[in-house]
Amino acid sequence: MMDRATFNVIHLGLAFFCLMFAYQCHGHIVLSVISSVRNSTNGVSLDKNAGFYSSSIIFGTYTLGNFIAAPCVDFLGAKWALSLAAIIYTIFVAGFLHLNEIFYYASSGCVGFGAALLWTAQGVYLTQNSTPKTSKRNSGMLFAILDANVILIGVFLYLTFSMEGVGHGSDNHISKKSAQMLYIVLTSMGGLGILTFLFLRPCDVVKKQEENFGTIFCDTLRLFLDREMLLLALPFAWTGFQSSYYSGLFSTCVANTSKLGSNNEVMLAYAVLSVGAGIFVAGVLFMTPLSKSLSRTQGIFIGSIATFFAYMALYANLPPEVNQRRSDADGFLMSPNAWLILASGALLSFGGTCWNIQIFSFLVERFAASSSKAWAVFKFYQAMASSLFFFYAPHIGIQAHMILLFVYLFLALCLFIWLERHIKKQDTLNAKMSVSTKTTLA
């Protein structure tokens, strides 16, 4: 029979499945929708890079929001913090039913704060329902359920674009009718996510002494200066750069590569499917008994190798300017190959998920007593990197992106492996000292 903690993790995953279906699907189509709106006869006045600027605002306020996320989650409780954040996300998505520039940027700022609440509360709830023995399994289970939505998003977009004939016309844009239908479905899924969060069950946790807002805030700032956290700053940030590329920019690059076929918006759906497949496989991998034999370092290394091959393939295959505009040029080293690019998308998301699962496991084990603060620090660095990424994303070519991501990956890998080995050595030394002390006292 399933234990209460496992049931809670599955329930949490299903709630995120619904909410992230709405938000991540929006993320994959927003640039195409904005382009269509700008090109329509009664279009809204929006900057051509409005999607990038919105993402930069979101991650900018997300970064700042992490400073107060821990005390807010402690005050509200994980369940109510998750529910409030889900409401903010759903209002943001619903704004695209009647797109308005002022509301778009203002709600982007609110979503950033909502994200700080959402992901910190997720980490707290996961920690409350995990032990050192179940941390990797529960993290893998959560990712497998949560990010299985990406596969459903790909199928949903494929069916929508195929039925509407998007991509076969001369403009190759999403029609207003398609956009309306898409955002009605997405808003409904967001509403379902809110309801699912509201029915989360409380978990069996030992009650701790109440702390006031100021104490928690100061403790969070002190944790920023913790030696382990400082060493993890770059690995945390790299997950932000990586997830921003494969969840935000990759599908746009595929849709803008004309040589992949005449129906580019359907190719966008395939790109989303490939990303979803990579996330799902990684999540399932770390739910299996095999994962118990893998150390965190090995899990990180597997993810890094997959990511490295994806970077090389995309560097060679994609035309330099596809992150900025549609292009019928060849790739940097070869003509764009659809299968190779889609396989690269799967490897990117597989690698990124391997990293996230190992970091989740690390935080659950090392910072169980200060979970809200630790998750806030992690999400601060991740959000800061994402904000920076979306700020410079439209201004450099795709090959420059690949080089920067590779450098970030190499440095993050070196730091994480060194820290893991240092911690194991320190734990072994502490264990020996403890045994020696007990022997002396005896």
PDB file of N, CA and C in Angstrom, residues 92-183:
ATOM      1  N   PHE A  92      -1.894  35.563 -15.254  1.00  0.00           N
ATOM      2  CA  PHE A  92      -0.940  35.981 -16.282  1.00  0.00           C
ATOM      3  C   PHE A  92      -1.275  35.343 -17.629  1.00  0.00           C
ATOM      4  N   VAL A  93      -1.517  34.038 -17.631  1.00  0.00           N
ATOM      5  CA  VAL A  93      -1.841  33.326 -18.875  1.00  0.00           C
ATOM      6  C   VAL A  93      -3.164  33.828 -19.445  1.00  0.00           C
ATOM      7  N   ALA A  94      -4.150  34.051 -18.580  1.00  0.00           N
ATOM      8  CA  ALA A  94      -5.465  34.527 -19.034  1.00  0.00           C
ATOM      9  C   ALA A  94      -5.376  35.897 -19.701  1.00  0.00           C
ATOM     10  N   GLY A  95      -4.346  36.680 -19.363  1.00  0.00           N
ATOM     11  CA  GLY A  95      -4.162  37.998 -19.965  1.00  0.00           C
ATOM     12  C   GLY A  95      -4.002  37.959 -21.472  1.00  0.00           C
ATOM     13  N   PHE A  96      -3.604  36.806 -22.027  1.00  0.00           N
ATOM     14  CA  PHE A  96      -3.417  36.691 -23.475  1.00  0.00           C
ATOM     15  C   PHE A  96      -4.733  36.499 -24.223  1.00  0.00           C
ATOM     16  N   LEU A  97      -5.831  36.337 -23.498  1.00  0.00           N
ATOM     17  CA  LEU A  97      -7.132  36.289 -24.167  1.00  0.00           C
ATOM     18  C   LEU A  97      -7.494  37.665 -24.720  1.00  0.00           C
ATOM     19  N   HIS A  98      -7.018  38.726 -24.051  1.00  0.00           N
ATOM     20  CA  HIS A  98      -7.184  40.107 -24.529  1.00  0.00           C
ATOM     21  C   HIS A  98      -5.870  40.821 -24.237  1.00  0.00           C
ATOM     22  N   LEU A  99      -4.908  40.641 -25.102  1.00  0.00           N
ATOM     23  CA  LEU A  99      -3.539  41.099 -24.851  1.00  0.00           C
ATOM     24  C   LEU A  99      -3.454  42.617 -24.766  1.00  0.00           C
ATOM     25  N   ASN A 100      -2.840  43.072 -23.680  1.00  0.00           N
ATOM     26  CA  ASN A 100      -2.632  44.495 -23.432  1.00  0.00           C
ATOM     27  C   ASN A 100      -1.197  44.682 -22.949  1.00  0.00           C
ATOM     28  N   GLU A 101      -0.480  45.633 -23.547  1.00  0.00           N
ATOM     29  CA  GLU A 101       0.946  45.777 -23.264  1.00  0.00           C
ATOM     30  C   GLU A 101       1.220  46.087 -21.788  1.00  0.00           C
ATOM     31  N   ILE A 102       0.480  47.026 -21.207  1.00  0.00           N
ATOM     32  CA  ILE A 102       0.716  47.410 -19.808  1.00  0.00           C
ATOM     33  C   ILE A 102       0.453  46.225 -18.878  1.00  0.00           C
ATOM     34  N   PHE A 103      -0.693  45.540 -19.111  1.00  0.00           N
ATOM     35  CA  PHE A 103      -1.022  44.382 -18.273  1.00  0.00           C
ATOM     36  C   PHE A 103       0.014  43.271 -18.451  1.00  0.00           C
ATOM     37  N   TYR A 104       0.488  43.100 -19.681  1.00  0.00           N
ATOM     38  CA  TYR A 104       1.470  42.050 -19.980  1.00  0.00           C
ATOM     39  C   TYR A 104       2.734  42.237 -19.147  1.00  0.00           C
ATOM     40  N   TYR A 105       3.296  43.449 -19.161  1.00  0.00           N
ATOM     41  CA  TYR A 105       4.533  43.688 -18.411  1.00  0.00           C
ATOM     42  C   TYR A 105       4.283  43.697 -16.895  1.00  0.00           C
ATOM     43  N   ALA A 106       3.140  44.265 -16.469  1.00  0.00           N
ATOM     44  CA  ALA A 106       2.830  44.302 -15.029  1.00  0.00           C
ATOM     45  C   ALA A 106       2.619  42.891 -14.482  1.00  0.00           C
ATOM     46  N   SER A 107       1.868  42.076 -15.226  1.00  0.00           N
ATOM     47  CA  SER A 107       1.618  40.702 -14.768  1.00  0.00           C
ATOM     48  C   SER A 107       2.888  39.863 -14.841  1.00  0.00           C
ATOM     49  N   SER A 108       3.806  40.225 -15.741  1.00  0.00           N
ATOM     50  CA  SER A 108       5.103  39.534 -15.797  1.00  0.00           C
ATOM     51  C   SER A 108       5.853  39.723 -14.483  1.00  0.00           C
ATOM     52  N   GLY A 109       5.808  40.967 -13.966  1.00  0.00           N
ATOM     53  CA  GLY A 109       6.450  41.235 -12.680  1.00  0.00           C
ATOM     54  C   GLY A 109       5.811  40.443 -11.550  1.00  0.00           C
ATOM     55  N   CYS A 110       4.479  40.326 -11.574  1.00  0.00           N
ATOM     56  CA  CYS A 110       3.774  39.554 -10.533  1.00  0.00           C
ATOM     57  C   CYS A 110       4.114  38.072 -10.616  1.00  0.00           C
ATOM     58  N   VAL A 111       4.232  37.551 -11.838  1.00  0.00           N
ATOM     59  CA  VAL A 111       4.576  36.135 -12.010  1.00  0.00           C
ATOM     60  C   VAL A 111       5.954  35.836 -11.428  1.00  0.00           C
ATOM     61  N   GLY A 112       6.872  36.800 -11.535  1.00  0.00           N
ATOM     62  CA  GLY A 112       8.196  36.596 -10.946  1.00  0.00           C
ATOM     63  C   GLY A 112       8.114  36.357  -9.451  1.00  0.00           C
ATOM     64  N   PHE A 113       7.305  37.163  -8.762  1.00  0.00           N
ATOM     65  CA  PHE A 113       7.121  36.960  -7.324  1.00  0.00           C
ATOM     66  C   PHE A 113       6.403  35.639  -7.066  1.00  0.00           C
ATOM     67  N   GLY A 114       5.399  35.344  -7.910  1.00  0.00           N
ATOM     68  CA  GLY A 114       4.685  34.072  -7.772  1.00  0.00           C
ATOM     69  C   GLY A 114       5.607  32.881  -7.946  1.00  0.00           C
ATOM     70  N   ALA A 115       6.566  33.008  -8.873  1.00  0.00           N
ATOM     71  CA  ALA A 115       7.521  31.914  -9.104  1.00  0.00           C
ATOM     72  C   ALA A 115       8.390  31.667  -7.877  1.00  0.00           C
ATOM     73  N   ALA A 116       8.813  32.759  -7.224  1.00  0.00           N
ATOM     74  CA  ALA A 116       9.622  32.609  -6.007  1.00  0.00           C
ATOM     75  C   ALA A 116       8.844  31.842  -4.943  1.00  0.00           C
ATOM     76  N   LEU A 117       7.563  32.170  -4.787  1.00  0.00           N
ATOM     77  CA  LEU A 117       6.708  31.441  -3.844  1.00  0.00           C
ATOM     78  C   LEU A 117       6.536  29.987  -4.269  1.00  0.00           C
ATOM     79  N   LEU A 118       6.233  29.800  -5.559  1.00  0.00           N
ATOM     80  CA  LEU A 118       5.897  28.473  -6.079  1.00  0.00           C
ATOM     81  C   LEU A 118       7.029  27.476  -5.885  1.00  0.00           C
ATOM     82  N   TRP A 119       8.230  27.852  -6.337  1.00  0.00           N
ATOM     83  CA  TRP A 119       9.327  26.882  -6.342  1.00  0.00           C
ATOM     84  C   TRP A 119       9.937  26.700  -4.958  1.00  0.00           C
ATOM     85  N   THR A 120       9.917  27.752  -4.135  1.00  0.00           N
ATOM     86  CA  THR A 120      10.376  27.573  -2.751  1.00  0.00           C
ATOM     87  C   THR A 120       9.412  26.663  -1.998  1.00  0.00           C
ATOM     88  N   ALA A 121       8.110  26.887  -2.173  1.00  0.00           N
ATOM     89  CA  ALA A 121       7.106  26.054  -1.503  1.00  0.00           C
ATOM     90  C   ALA A 121       7.163  24.614  -2.007  1.00  0.00           C
ATOM     91  N   GLN A 122       7.432  24.443  -3.303  1.00  0.00           N
ATOM     92  CA  GLN A 122       7.579  23.083  -3.837  1.00  0.00           C
ATOM     93  C   GLN A 122       8.715  22.350  -3.140  1.00  0.00           C
ATOM     94  N   GLY A 123       9.856  23.038  -3.007  1.00  0.00           N
ATOM     95  CA  GLY A 123      11.005  22.432  -2.347  1.00  0.00           C
ATOM     96  C   GLY A 123      10.720  22.083  -0.897  1.00  0.00           C
ATOM     97  N   VAL A 124      10.005  22.970  -0.202  1.00  0.00           N
ATOM     98  CA  VAL A 124       9.658  22.723   1.206  1.00  0.00           C
ATOM     99  C   VAL A 124       8.741  21.504   1.321  1.00  0.00           C
ATOM    100  N   TYR A 125       7.709  21.447   0.474  1.00  0.00           N
ATOM    101  CA  TYR A 125       6.754  20.330   0.532  1.00  0.00           C
ATOM    102  C   TYR A 125       7.433  19.012   0.175  1.00  0.00           C
ATOM    103  N   LEU A 126       8.333  19.050  -0.827  1.00  0.00           N
ATOM    104  CA  LEU A 126       9.080  17.844  -1.206  1.00  0.00           C
ATOM    105  C   LEU A 126       9.982  17.392  -0.063  1.00  0.00           C
ATOM    106  N   THR A 127      10.663  18.343   0.576  1.00  0.00           N
ATOM    107  CA  THR A 127      11.546  18.018   1.700  1.00  0.00           C
ATOM    108  C   THR A 127      10.759  17.413   2.858  1.00  0.00           C
ATOM    109  N   GLN A 128       9.588  17.972   3.134  1.00  0.00           N
ATOM    110  CA  GLN A 128       8.753  17.472   4.234  1.00  0.00           C
ATOM    111  C   GLN A 128       8.284  16.036   3.997  1.00  0.00           C
ATOM    112  N   ASN A 129       8.224  15.639   2.725  1.00  0.00           N
ATOM    113  CA  ASN A 129       7.738  14.299   2.386  1.00  0.00           C
ATOM    114  C   ASN A 129       8.851  13.359   1.931  1.00  0.00           C
ATOM    115  N   SER A 130      10.098  13.726   2.207  1.00  0.00           N
ATOM    116  CA  SER A 130      11.231  12.905   1.776  1.00  0.00           C
ATOM    117  C   SER A 130      12.180  12.636   2.933  1.00  0.00           C
ATOM    118  N   THR A 131      12.950  11.573   2.783  1.00  0.00           N
ATOM    119  CA  THR A 131      14.046  11.247   3.694  1.00  0.00           C
ATOM    120  C   THR A 131      15.300  11.114   2.842  1.00  0.00           C
ATOM    121  N   PRO A 132      16.495  11.052   3.458  1.00  0.00           N
ATOM    122  CA  PRO A 132      17.705  10.842   2.648  1.00  0.00           C
ATOM    123  C   PRO A 132      17.607   9.617   1.732  1.00  0.00           C
ATOM    124  N   LYS A 133      16.884   8.575   2.169  1.00  0.00           N
ATOM    125  CA  LYS A 133      16.756   7.357   1.357  1.00  0.00           C
ATOM    126  C   LYS A 133      15.800   7.537   0.181  1.00  0.00           C
ATOM    127  N   THR A 134      14.794   8.390   0.348  1.00  0.00           N
ATOM    128  CA  THR A 134      13.784   8.548  -0.712  1.00  0.00           C
ATOM    129  C   THR A 134      13.951   9.830  -1.514  1.00  0.00           C
ATOM    130  N   SER A 135      14.968  10.629  -1.215  1.00  0.00           N
ATOM    131  CA  SER A 135      15.089  11.953  -1.846  1.00  0.00           C
ATOM    132  C   SER A 135      15.253  11.864  -3.361  1.00  0.00           C
ATOM    133  N   LYS A 136      16.145  10.954  -3.831  1.00  0.00           N
ATOM    134  CA  LYS A 136      16.353  10.839  -5.280  1.00  0.00           C
ATOM    135  C   LYS A 136      15.125  10.250  -5.970  1.00  0.00           C
ATOM    136  N   ARG A 137      14.522   9.232  -5.337  1.00  0.00           N
ATOM    137  CA  ARG A 137      13.319   8.620  -5.916  1.00  0.00           C
ATOM    138  C   ARG A 137      12.187   9.633  -6.008  1.00  0.00           C
ATOM    139  N   ASN A 138      11.962  10.385  -4.932  1.00  0.00           N
ATOM    140  CA  ASN A 138      10.875  11.364  -4.921  1.00  0.00           C
ATOM    141  C   ASN A 138      11.125  12.507  -5.893  1.00  0.00           C
ATOM    142  N   SER A 139      12.394  12.942  -6.000  1.00  0.00           N
ATOM    143  CA  SER A 139      12.732  14.002  -6.963  1.00  0.00           C
ATOM    144  C   SER A 139      12.487  13.521  -8.385  1.00  0.00           C
ATOM    145  N   GLY A 140      12.917  12.281  -8.677  1.00  0.00           N
ATOM    146  CA  GLY A 140      12.693  11.716 -10.008  1.00  0.00           C
ATOM    147  C   GLY A 140      11.220  11.557 -10.313  1.00  0.00           C
ATOM    148  N   MET A 141      10.452  11.089  -9.321  1.00  0.00           N
ATOM    149  CA  MET A 141       9.009  10.915  -9.488  1.00  0.00           C
ATOM    150  C   MET A 141       8.331  12.252  -9.769  1.00  0.00           C
ATOM    151  N   LEU A 142       8.723  13.272  -9.012  1.00  0.00           N
ATOM    152  CA  LEU A 142       8.133  14.599  -9.192  1.00  0.00           C
ATOM    153  C   LEU A 142       8.422  15.141 -10.585  1.00  0.00           C
ATOM    154  N   PHE A 143       9.681  15.009 -11.042  1.00  0.00           N
ATOM    155  CA  PHE A 143      10.040  15.489 -12.375  1.00  0.00           C
ATOM    156  C   PHE A 143       9.321  14.703 -13.462  1.00  0.00           C
ATOM    157  N   ALA A 144       9.217  13.376 -13.291  1.00  0.00           N
ATOM    158  CA  ALA A 144       8.559  12.550 -14.308  1.00  0.00           C
ATOM    159  C   ALA A 144       7.096  12.951 -14.478  1.00  0.00           C
ATOM    160  N   ILE A 145       6.406  13.199 -13.361  1.00  0.00           N
ATOM    161  CA  ILE A 145       4.986  13.585 -13.433  1.00  0.00           C
ATOM    162  C   ILE A 145       4.847  15.025 -13.908  1.00  0.00           C
ATOM    163  N   LEU A 146       5.595  15.918 -13.267  1.00  0.00           N
ATOM    164  CA  LEU A 146       5.511  17.352 -13.568  1.00  0.00           C
ATOM    165  C   LEU A 146       5.796  17.622 -15.041  1.00  0.00           C
ATOM    166  N   ASP A 147       6.899  17.049 -15.525  1.00  0.00           N
ATOM    167  CA  ASP A 147       7.344  17.406 -16.871  1.00  0.00           C
ATOM    168  C   ASP A 147       6.843  16.468 -17.955  1.00  0.00           C
ATOM    169  N   ALA A 148       6.033  15.465 -17.573  1.00  0.00           N
ATOM    170  CA  ALA A 148       5.342  14.690 -18.605  1.00  0.00           C
ATOM    171  C   ALA A 148       4.385  15.600 -19.366  1.00  0.00           C
ATOM    172  N   ASN A 149       4.025  16.736 -18.749  1.00  0.00           N
ATOM    173  CA  ASN A 149       3.128  17.689 -19.419  1.00  0.00           C
ATOM    174  C   ASN A 149       3.732  18.224 -20.704  1.00  0.00           C
ATOM    175  N   VAL A 150       5.076  18.236 -20.782  1.00  0.00           N
ATOM    176  CA  VAL A 150       5.717  18.776 -21.984  1.00  0.00           C
ATOM    177  C   VAL A 150       5.394  17.900 -23.193  1.00  0.00           C
ATOM    178  N   ILE A 151       5.310  16.575 -22.987  1.00  0.00           N
ATOM    179  CA  ILE A 151       4.930  15.673 -24.076  1.00  0.00           C
ATOM    180  C   ILE A 151       3.496  15.971 -24.505  1.00  0.00           C
ATOM    181  N   LEU A 152       2.613  16.147 -23.531  1.00  0.00           N
ATOM    182  CA  LEU A 152       1.214  16.470 -23.839  1.00  0.00           C
ATOM    183  C   LEU A 152       1.112  17.824 -24.536  1.00  0.00           C
ATOM    184  N   ILE A 153       1.950  18.776 -24.137  1.00  0.00           N
ATOM    185  CA  ILE A 153       1.986  20.085 -24.801  1.00  0.00           C
ATOM    186  C   ILE A 153       2.345  19.915 -26.275  1.00  0.00           C
ATOM    187  N   GLY A 154       3.371  19.090 -26.542  1.00  0.00           N
ATOM    188  CA  GLY A 154       3.786  18.855 -27.925  1.00  0.00           C
ATOM    189  C   GLY A 154       2.665  18.266 -28.762  1.00  0.00           C
ATOM    190  N   VAL A 155       1.962  17.274 -28.219  1.00  0.00           N
ATOM    191  CA  VAL A 155       0.836  16.655 -28.933  1.00  0.00           C
ATOM    192  C   VAL A 155      -0.276  17.679 -29.148  1.00  0.00           C
ATOM    193  N   PHE A 156      -0.575  18.453 -28.114  1.00  0.00           N
ATOM    194  CA  PHE A 156      -1.623  19.471 -28.183  1.00  0.00           C
ATOM    195  C   PHE A 156      -1.315  20.515 -29.262  1.00  0.00           C
ATOM    196  N   LEU A 157      -0.072  21.006 -29.280  1.00  0.00           N
ATOM    197  CA  LEU A 157       0.307  22.000 -30.288  1.00  0.00           C
ATOM    198  C   LEU A 157       0.295  21.403 -31.689  1.00  0.00           C
ATOM    199  N   TYR A 158       0.760  20.165 -31.809  1.00  0.00           N
ATOM    200  CA  TYR A 158       0.774  19.506 -33.126  1.00  0.00           C
ATOM    201  C   TYR A 158      -0.644  19.393 -33.679  1.00  0.00           C
ATOM    202  N   LEU A 159      -1.573  18.926 -32.850  1.00  0.00           N
ATOM    203  CA  LEU A 159      -2.957  18.773 -33.305  1.00  0.00           C
ATOM    204  C   LEU A 159      -3.580  20.126 -33.638  1.00  0.00           C
ATOM    205  N   THR A 160      -3.305  21.121 -32.807  1.00  0.00           N
ATOM    206  CA  THR A 160      -3.861  22.463 -33.035  1.00  0.00           C
ATOM    207  C   THR A 160      -3.349  23.050 -34.340  1.00  0.00           C
ATOM    208  N   PHE A 161      -2.034  23.015 -34.529  1.00  0.00           N
ATOM    209  CA  PHE A 161      -1.441  23.615 -35.721  1.00  0.00           C
ATOM    210  C   PHE A 161      -1.784  22.825 -36.984  1.00  0.00           C
ATOM    211  N   SER A 162      -1.892  21.506 -36.864  1.00  0.00           N
ATOM    212  CA  SER A 162      -2.241  20.681 -38.025  1.00  0.00           C
ATOM    213  C   SER A 162      -3.672  20.957 -38.474  1.00  0.00           C
ATOM    214  N   MET A 163      -4.596  21.020 -37.518  1.00  0.00           N
ATOM    215  CA  MET A 163      -6.005  21.256 -37.856  1.00  0.00           C
ATOM    216  C   MET A 163      -6.225  22.652 -38.426  1.00  0.00           C
ATOM    217  N   GLU A 164      -5.470  23.634 -37.879  1.00  0.00           N
ATOM    218  CA  GLU A 164      -5.638  25.021 -38.324  1.00  0.00           C
ATOM    219  C   GLU A 164      -4.823  25.321 -39.570  1.00  0.00           C
ATOM    220  N   GLY A 165      -3.938  24.391 -39.957  1.00  0.00           N
ATOM    221  CA  GLY A 165      -3.100  24.617 -41.131  1.00  0.00           C
ATOM    222  C   GLY A 165      -2.044  25.658 -40.914  1.00  0.00           C
ATOM    223  N   VAL A 166      -1.631  25.887 -39.652  1.00  0.00           N
ATOM    224  CA  VAL A 166      -0.600  26.872 -39.362  1.00  0.00           C
ATOM    225  C   VAL A 166       0.696  26.430 -40.002  1.00  0.00           C
ATOM    226  N   GLY A 167       1.338  27.350 -40.648  1.00  0.00           N
ATOM    227  CA  GLY A 167       2.625  27.043 -41.263  1.00  0.00           C
ATOM    228  C   GLY A 167       2.517  26.837 -42.752  1.00  0.00           C
ATOM    229  N   HIS A 168       1.292  26.571 -43.283  1.00  0.00           N
ATOM    230  CA  HIS A 168       1.169  26.330 -44.714  1.00  0.00           C
ATOM    231  C   HIS A 168       0.869  27.602 -45.498  1.00  0.00           C
ATOM    232  N   GLY A 169       0.466  28.644 -44.777  1.00  0.00           N
ATOM    233  CA  GLY A 169       0.165  29.897 -45.439  1.00  0.00           C
ATOM    234  C   GLY A 169       1.409  30.691 -45.711  1.00  0.00           C
ATOM    235  N   SER A 170       1.249  31.824 -46.374  1.00  0.00           N
ATOM    236  CA  SER A 170       2.395  32.661 -46.714  1.00  0.00           C
ATOM    237  C   SER A 170       2.996  33.333 -45.511  1.00  0.00           C
ATOM    238  N   ASP A 171       2.164  33.617 -44.469  1.00  0.00           N
ATOM    239  CA  ASP A 171       2.704  34.321 -43.312  1.00  0.00           C
ATOM    240  C   ASP A 171       3.277  33.380 -42.265  1.00  0.00           C
ATOM    241  N   ASN A 172       2.809  32.107 -42.280  1.00  0.00           N
ATOM    242  CA  ASN A 172       3.351  31.088 -41.367  1.00  0.00           C
ATOM    243  C   ASN A 172       3.197  31.481 -39.898  1.00  0.00           C
ATOM    244  N   HIS A 173       2.111  32.212 -39.581  1.00  0.00           N
ATOM    245  CA  HIS A 173       1.894  32.661 -38.213  1.00  0.00           C
ATOM    246  C   HIS A 173       0.677  31.978 -37.602  1.00  0.00           C
ATOM    247  N   ILE A 174       0.607  32.026 -36.274  1.00  0.00           N
ATOM    248  CA  ILE A 174      -0.552  31.507 -35.554  1.00  0.00           C
ATOM    249  C   ILE A 174      -1.708  32.494 -35.729  1.00  0.00           C
ATOM    250  N   SER A 175      -2.867  32.001 -36.164  1.00  0.00           N
ATOM    251  CA  SER A 175      -4.011  32.885 -36.382  1.00  0.00           C
ATOM    252  C   SER A 175      -4.603  33.341 -35.051  1.00  0.00           C
ATOM    253  N   LYS A 176      -5.392  34.432 -35.105  1.00  0.00           N
ATOM    254  CA  LYS A 176      -6.034  34.947 -33.895  1.00  0.00           C
ATOM    255  C   LYS A 176      -6.984  33.906 -33.314  1.00  0.00           C
ATOM    256  N   LYS A 177      -7.682  33.182 -34.194  1.00  0.00           N
ATOM    257  CA  LYS A 177      -8.616  32.143 -33.752  1.00  0.00           C
ATOM    258  C   LYS A 177      -7.874  31.034 -33.009  1.00  0.00           C
ATOM    259  N   SER A 178      -6.736  30.607 -33.571  1.00  0.00           N
ATOM    260  CA  SER A 178      -5.940  29.561 -32.918  1.00  0.00           C
ATOM    261  C   SER A 178      -5.427  30.033 -31.565  1.00  0.00           C
ATOM    262  N   ALA A 179      -4.938  31.282 -31.517  1.00  0.00           N
ATOM    263  CA  ALA A 179      -4.399  31.825 -30.268  1.00  0.00           C
ATOM    264  C   ALA A 179      -5.481  31.884 -29.190  1.00  0.00           C
ATOM    265  N   GLN A 180      -6.701  32.318 -29.566  1.00  0.00           N
ATOM    266  CA  GLN A 180      -7.811  32.382 -28.606  1.00  0.00           C
ATOM    267  C   GLN A 180      -8.136  30.995 -28.051  1.00  0.00           C
ATOM    268  N   MET A 181      -8.216  30.018 -28.964  1.00  0.00           N
ATOM    269  CA  MET A 181      -8.534  28.656 -28.538  1.00  0.00           C
ATOM    270  C   MET A 181      -7.445  28.099 -27.625  1.00  0.00           C
ATOM    271  N   LEU A 182      -6.191  28.356 -27.985  1.00  0.00           N
ATOM    272  CA  LEU A 182      -5.063  27.888 -27.176  1.00  0.00           C
ATOM    273  C   LEU A 182      -5.133  28.449 -25.760  1.00  0.00           C
ATOM    274  N   TYR A 183      -5.369  29.754 -25.653  1.00  0.00           N
ATOM    275  CA  TYR A 183      -5.328  30.386 -24.331  1.00  0.00           C
ATOM    276  C   TYR A 183      -6.571  30.106 -23.489  1.00  0.00           C
TER     277      TYR A 183
END
